[in-house]
Coordinates of C-alpha atoms in Angstrom, one line a residue:
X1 CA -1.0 -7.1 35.8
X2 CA -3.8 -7.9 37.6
X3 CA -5.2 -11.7 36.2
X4 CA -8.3 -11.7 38.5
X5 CA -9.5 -8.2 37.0
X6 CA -8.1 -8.9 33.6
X7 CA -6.9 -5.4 33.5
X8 CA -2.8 -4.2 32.9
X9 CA -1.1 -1.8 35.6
X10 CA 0.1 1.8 34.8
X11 CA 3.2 1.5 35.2
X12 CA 5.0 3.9 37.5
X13 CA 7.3 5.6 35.4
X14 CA 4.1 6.3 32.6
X15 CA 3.5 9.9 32.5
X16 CA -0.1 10.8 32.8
X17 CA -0.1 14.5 33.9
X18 CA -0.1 15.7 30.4
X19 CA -0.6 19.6 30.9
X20 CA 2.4 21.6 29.4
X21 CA 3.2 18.8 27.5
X22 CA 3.4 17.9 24.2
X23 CA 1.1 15.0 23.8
X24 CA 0.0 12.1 21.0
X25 CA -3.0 14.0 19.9
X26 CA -0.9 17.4 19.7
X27 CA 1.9 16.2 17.9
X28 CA -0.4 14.7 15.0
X29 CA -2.8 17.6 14.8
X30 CA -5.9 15.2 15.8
X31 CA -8.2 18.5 16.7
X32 CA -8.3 19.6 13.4
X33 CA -7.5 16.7 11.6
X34 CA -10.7 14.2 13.2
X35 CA -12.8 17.2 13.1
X36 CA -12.4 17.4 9.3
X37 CA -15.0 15.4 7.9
X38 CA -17.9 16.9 7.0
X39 CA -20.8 15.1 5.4
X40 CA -23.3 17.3 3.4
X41 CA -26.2 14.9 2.9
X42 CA -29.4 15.8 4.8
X43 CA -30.5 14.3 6.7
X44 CA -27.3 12.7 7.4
X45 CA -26.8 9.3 5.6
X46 CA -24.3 6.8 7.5
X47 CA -22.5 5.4 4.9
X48 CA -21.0 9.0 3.9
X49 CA -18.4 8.7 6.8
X50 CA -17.0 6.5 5.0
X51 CA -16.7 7.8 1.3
X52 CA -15.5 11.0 3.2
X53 CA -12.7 9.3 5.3
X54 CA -11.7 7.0 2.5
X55 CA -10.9 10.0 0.1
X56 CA -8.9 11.7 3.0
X57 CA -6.6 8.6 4.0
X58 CA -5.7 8.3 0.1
X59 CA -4.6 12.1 0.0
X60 CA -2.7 11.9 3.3
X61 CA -1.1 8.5 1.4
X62 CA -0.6 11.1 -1.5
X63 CA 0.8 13.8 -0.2
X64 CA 3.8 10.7 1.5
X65 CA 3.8 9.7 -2.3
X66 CA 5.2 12.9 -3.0
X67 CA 7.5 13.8 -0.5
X68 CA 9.2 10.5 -1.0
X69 CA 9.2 10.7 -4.8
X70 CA 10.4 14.8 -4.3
X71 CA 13.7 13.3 -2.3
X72 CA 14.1 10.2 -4.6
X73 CA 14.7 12.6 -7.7
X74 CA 17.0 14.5 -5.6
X75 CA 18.8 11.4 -4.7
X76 CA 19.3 10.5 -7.9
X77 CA 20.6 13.7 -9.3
X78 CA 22.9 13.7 -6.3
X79 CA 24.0 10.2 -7.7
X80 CA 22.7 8.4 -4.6
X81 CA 21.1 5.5 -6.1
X82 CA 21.0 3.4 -2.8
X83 CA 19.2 5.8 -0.9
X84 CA 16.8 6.8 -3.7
X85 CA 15.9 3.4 -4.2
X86 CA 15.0 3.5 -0.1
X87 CA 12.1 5.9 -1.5
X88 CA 11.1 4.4 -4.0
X89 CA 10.4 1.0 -2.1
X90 CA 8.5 3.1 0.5
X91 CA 6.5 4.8 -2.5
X92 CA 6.0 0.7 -3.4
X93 CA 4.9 0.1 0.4
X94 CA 2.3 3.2 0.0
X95 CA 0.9 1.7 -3.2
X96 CA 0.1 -1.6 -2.0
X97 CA -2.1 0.4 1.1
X98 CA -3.7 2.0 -1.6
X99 CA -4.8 -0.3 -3.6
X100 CA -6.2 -2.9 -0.7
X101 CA -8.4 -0.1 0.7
X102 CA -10.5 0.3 -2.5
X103 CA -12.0 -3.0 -1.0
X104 CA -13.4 -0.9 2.3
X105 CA -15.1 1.3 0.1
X106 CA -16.0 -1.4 -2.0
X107 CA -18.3 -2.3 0.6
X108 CA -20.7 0.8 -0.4
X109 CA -23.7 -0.9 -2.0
X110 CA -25.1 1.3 -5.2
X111 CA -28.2 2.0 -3.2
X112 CA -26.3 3.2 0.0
X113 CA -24.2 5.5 -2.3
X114 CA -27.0 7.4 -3.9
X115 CA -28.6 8.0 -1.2
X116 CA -25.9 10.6 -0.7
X117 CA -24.0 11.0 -4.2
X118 CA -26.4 14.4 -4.7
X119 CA -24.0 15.9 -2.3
X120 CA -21.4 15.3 -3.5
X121 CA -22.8 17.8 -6.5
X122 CA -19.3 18.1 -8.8
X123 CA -17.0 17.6 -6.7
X124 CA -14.6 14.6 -7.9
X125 CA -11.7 12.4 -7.7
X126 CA -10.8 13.5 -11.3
X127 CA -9.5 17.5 -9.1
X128 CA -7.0 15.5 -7.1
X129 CA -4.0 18.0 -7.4
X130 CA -1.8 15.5 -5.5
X131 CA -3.2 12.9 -8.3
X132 CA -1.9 14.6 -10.8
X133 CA 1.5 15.5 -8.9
X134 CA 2.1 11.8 -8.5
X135 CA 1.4 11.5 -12.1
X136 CA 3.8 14.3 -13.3
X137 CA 6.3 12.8 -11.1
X138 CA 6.4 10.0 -12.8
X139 CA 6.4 11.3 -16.7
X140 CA 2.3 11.5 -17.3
X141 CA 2.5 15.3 -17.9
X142 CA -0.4 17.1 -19.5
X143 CA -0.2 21.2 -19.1
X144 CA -3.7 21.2 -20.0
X145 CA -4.7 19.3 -17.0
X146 CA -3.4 23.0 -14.9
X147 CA -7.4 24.4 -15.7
X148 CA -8.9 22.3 -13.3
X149 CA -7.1 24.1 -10.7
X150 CA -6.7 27.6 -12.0
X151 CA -9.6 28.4 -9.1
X152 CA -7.0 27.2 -6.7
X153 CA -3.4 29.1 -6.6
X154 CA -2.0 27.1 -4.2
X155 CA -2.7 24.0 -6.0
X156 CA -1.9 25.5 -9.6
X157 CA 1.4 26.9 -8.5
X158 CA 2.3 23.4 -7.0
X159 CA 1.2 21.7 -9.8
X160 CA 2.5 24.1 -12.4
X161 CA 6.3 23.6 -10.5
X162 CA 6.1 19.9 -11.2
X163 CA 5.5 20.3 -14.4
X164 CA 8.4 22.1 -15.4
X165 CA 10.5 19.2 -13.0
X166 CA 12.3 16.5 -14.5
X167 CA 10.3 13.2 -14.1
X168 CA 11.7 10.5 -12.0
X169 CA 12.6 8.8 -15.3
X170 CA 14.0 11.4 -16.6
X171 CA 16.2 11.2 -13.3
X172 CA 17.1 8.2 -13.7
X173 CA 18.3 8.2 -17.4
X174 CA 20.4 11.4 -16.9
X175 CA 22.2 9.3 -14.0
X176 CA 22.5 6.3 -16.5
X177 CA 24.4 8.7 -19.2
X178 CA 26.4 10.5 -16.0
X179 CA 27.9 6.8 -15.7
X180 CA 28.3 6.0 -19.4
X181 CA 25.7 4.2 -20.7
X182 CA 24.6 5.5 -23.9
X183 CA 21.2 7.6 -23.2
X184 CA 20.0 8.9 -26.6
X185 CA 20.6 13.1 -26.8
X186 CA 16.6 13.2 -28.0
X187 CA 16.2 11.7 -24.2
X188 CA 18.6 13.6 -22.1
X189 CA 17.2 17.2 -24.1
X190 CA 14.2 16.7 -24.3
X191 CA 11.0 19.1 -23.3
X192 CA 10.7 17.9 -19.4
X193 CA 7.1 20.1 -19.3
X194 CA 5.5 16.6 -21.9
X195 CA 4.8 13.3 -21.3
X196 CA 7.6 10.7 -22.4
X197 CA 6.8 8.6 -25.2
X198 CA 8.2 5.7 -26.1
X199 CA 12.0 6.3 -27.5
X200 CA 12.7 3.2 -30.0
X201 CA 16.7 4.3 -29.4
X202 CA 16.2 3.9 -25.6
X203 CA 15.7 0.0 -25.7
X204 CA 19.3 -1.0 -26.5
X205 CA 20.2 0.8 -24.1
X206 CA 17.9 -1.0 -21.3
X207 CA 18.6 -4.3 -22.8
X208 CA 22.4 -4.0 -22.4
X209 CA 21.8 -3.3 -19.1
X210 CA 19.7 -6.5 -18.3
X211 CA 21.8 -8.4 -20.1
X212 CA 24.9 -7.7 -18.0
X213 CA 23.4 -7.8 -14.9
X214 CA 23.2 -11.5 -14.9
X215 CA 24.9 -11.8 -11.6
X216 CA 24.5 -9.8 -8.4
X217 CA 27.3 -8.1 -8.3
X218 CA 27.7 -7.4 -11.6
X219 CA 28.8 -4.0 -13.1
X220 CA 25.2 -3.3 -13.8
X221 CA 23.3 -4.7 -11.2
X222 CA 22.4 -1.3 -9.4
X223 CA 21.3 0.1 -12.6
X224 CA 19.1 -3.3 -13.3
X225 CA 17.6 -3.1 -10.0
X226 CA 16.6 0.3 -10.4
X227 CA 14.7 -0.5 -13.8
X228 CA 12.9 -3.3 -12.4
X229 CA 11.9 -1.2 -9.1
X230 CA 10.2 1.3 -11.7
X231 CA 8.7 -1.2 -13.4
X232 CA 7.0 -2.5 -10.3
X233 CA 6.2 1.2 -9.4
X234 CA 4.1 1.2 -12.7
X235 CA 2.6 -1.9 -12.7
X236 CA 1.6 -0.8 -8.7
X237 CA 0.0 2.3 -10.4
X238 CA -1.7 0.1 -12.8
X239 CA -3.0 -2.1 -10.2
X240 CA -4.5 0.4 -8.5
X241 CA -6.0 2.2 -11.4
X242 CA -7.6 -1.3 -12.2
X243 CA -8.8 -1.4 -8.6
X244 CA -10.6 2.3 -8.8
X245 CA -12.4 1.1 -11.8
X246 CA -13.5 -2.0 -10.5
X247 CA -15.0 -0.5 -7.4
X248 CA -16.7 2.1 -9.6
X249 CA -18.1 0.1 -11.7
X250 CA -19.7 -2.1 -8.6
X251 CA -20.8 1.0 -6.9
X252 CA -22.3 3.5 -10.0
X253 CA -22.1 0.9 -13.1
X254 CA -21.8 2.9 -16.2
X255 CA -23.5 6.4 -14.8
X256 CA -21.6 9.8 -15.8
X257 CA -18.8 10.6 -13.4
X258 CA -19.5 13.6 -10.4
X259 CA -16.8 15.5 -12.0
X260 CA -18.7 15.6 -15.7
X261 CA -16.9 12.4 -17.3
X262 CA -17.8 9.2 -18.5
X263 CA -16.9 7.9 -15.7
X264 CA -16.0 4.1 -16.0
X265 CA -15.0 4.3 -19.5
X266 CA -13.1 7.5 -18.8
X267 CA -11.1 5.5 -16.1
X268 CA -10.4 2.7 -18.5
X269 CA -8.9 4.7 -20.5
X270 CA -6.0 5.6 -18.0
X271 CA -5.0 2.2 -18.4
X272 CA -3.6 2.8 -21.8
X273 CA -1.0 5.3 -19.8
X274 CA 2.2 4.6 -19.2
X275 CA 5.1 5.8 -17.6
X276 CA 8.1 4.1 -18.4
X277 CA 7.5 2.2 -22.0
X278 CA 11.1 1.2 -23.0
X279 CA 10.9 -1.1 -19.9
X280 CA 8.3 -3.0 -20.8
X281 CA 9.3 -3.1 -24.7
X282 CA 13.1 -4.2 -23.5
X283 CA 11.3 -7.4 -22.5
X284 CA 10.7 -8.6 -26.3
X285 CA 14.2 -8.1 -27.4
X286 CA 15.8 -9.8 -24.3
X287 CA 17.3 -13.2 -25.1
X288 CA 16.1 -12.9 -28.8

């Protein structure tokens, strides 16, 4: 390293003839993937680079939200609770990244945003079909939700397959009654293709668990573990639910979403969802 010129060396063995190589840029698809963002204000407003690029990062965070909760489910069916818990702590990782970066585009004032909204014309957050994957994946199914994308096969085949899947709940409670804890038949049988609601039968179940887990170690302690890593993946989810609203709120206040919905109050009301309730209701009868 050269001090005086405050510059670092190449180092001999560095290979820099790159041609007939497979290279950084080639490898990650950087052509096509930093030549995908296309702003359709005219003239061309700055601030859309970044609306654009935000939307993109979160899908590319999606589409690693899936794949990890896709191998998780078959982890657990495969009764490999250690390594499905590996994915679900990256899914955990993935969420935290999500939820910080609603504060970048939190720094789009209301007046820099509709100078290019117009563009946007209906296009919105709300046709996410890896959204709604992450959702079915973990037990917030709605069939009816499959019309968005009916002008998209790809998209309403994918999403149409996860529907039919077992959630990563559902998962998880098969493996429980696999290893003899007493998972209600209504649970284990029922219609995979609906959103779970709360099972009042369920909760014993969960609380025995917590309550002889005391001690790592103990007989339960995998199973324990695994409840309260789901119930950190939904308050995650919450978090960043929360987050979205906020930012919308700041940016558009109460004006009528680009997709046709109420917009802030229409997000509010996802924070009613939930995915796993007999985790959360467990809580009151523990130690009671």
């Amino acid at each position: 390293m050269s001090v005086e010129h405050n510059t670092r060396e190449i180092e001999d063995g560095v290979v820099t003839d790159l041609r007939e190589r497979m290279t950084y840029g080639s490898y990650l698809g950087l052509d096509s993937l930093l030549a995908s963002q296309h702003p359709r204000s005219r003239p061309e407003h700055h601030d859309e680079m970044l609306f654009i690029i935000q939307h993109q990062t979160t899908e590319l965070w999606l589409k690693l939200v899936i794949h990890e909760l896709d191998d998780a489910r078959r982890l657990l069916a495969a009764d490999d609770l250690g390594a499905a818990l590996k994915r679900i702590a990256r899914v955990k990782h993935i969420q935290e990244v999500l939820t910080q970066q609603w504060s970048v585009l939190a720094t789009l004032t209301p007046t820099e945003y509709a100078q290019f909204r117009g563009a946007l014309e209906g296009a919105s957050g709300f046709q996410s079909a890896q959204y709604r994957m992450v959702e079915f994946a973990l037990g917030n199914k709605h069939e009816r939700m499959l019309q968005v994308f009916e002008s998209s096969p790809a998209e309403h085949a994918a999403l149409a397959a996860e529907l039919e899947r077992p959630s990563l709940y559902d998962e998880f409670l098969r493996l429980l009654a696999r290893h003899g804890h007493d998972v209600p038949a209504e649970v284990l049988e029922r219609d995979v293709t609906k959103a779970h609601v709360y099972t009042e039968s369920l909760v014993p179940v969960l609380q025995r668990i917590y309550e002889g887990a005391a001690e790592p170690g103990a007989p339960d302690w995998r199973a324990y573990e695994t409840c309260e890593e789901l119930v950190d993946l939904e308050d995650n989810f919450q978090l960043w639910r929360f987050r979205h609203l906020r930012t919308v709120t700041r940016t558009i206040g109460r004006k009528t979403g680009t997709g046709g919905s109420s917009g802030v109050d229409f997000l509010a009301r996802a924070l009613d969802l939930t995915f796993f309730p007999e985790l959360y209701a467990v809580r009151t009868r523990i130690g009671t």
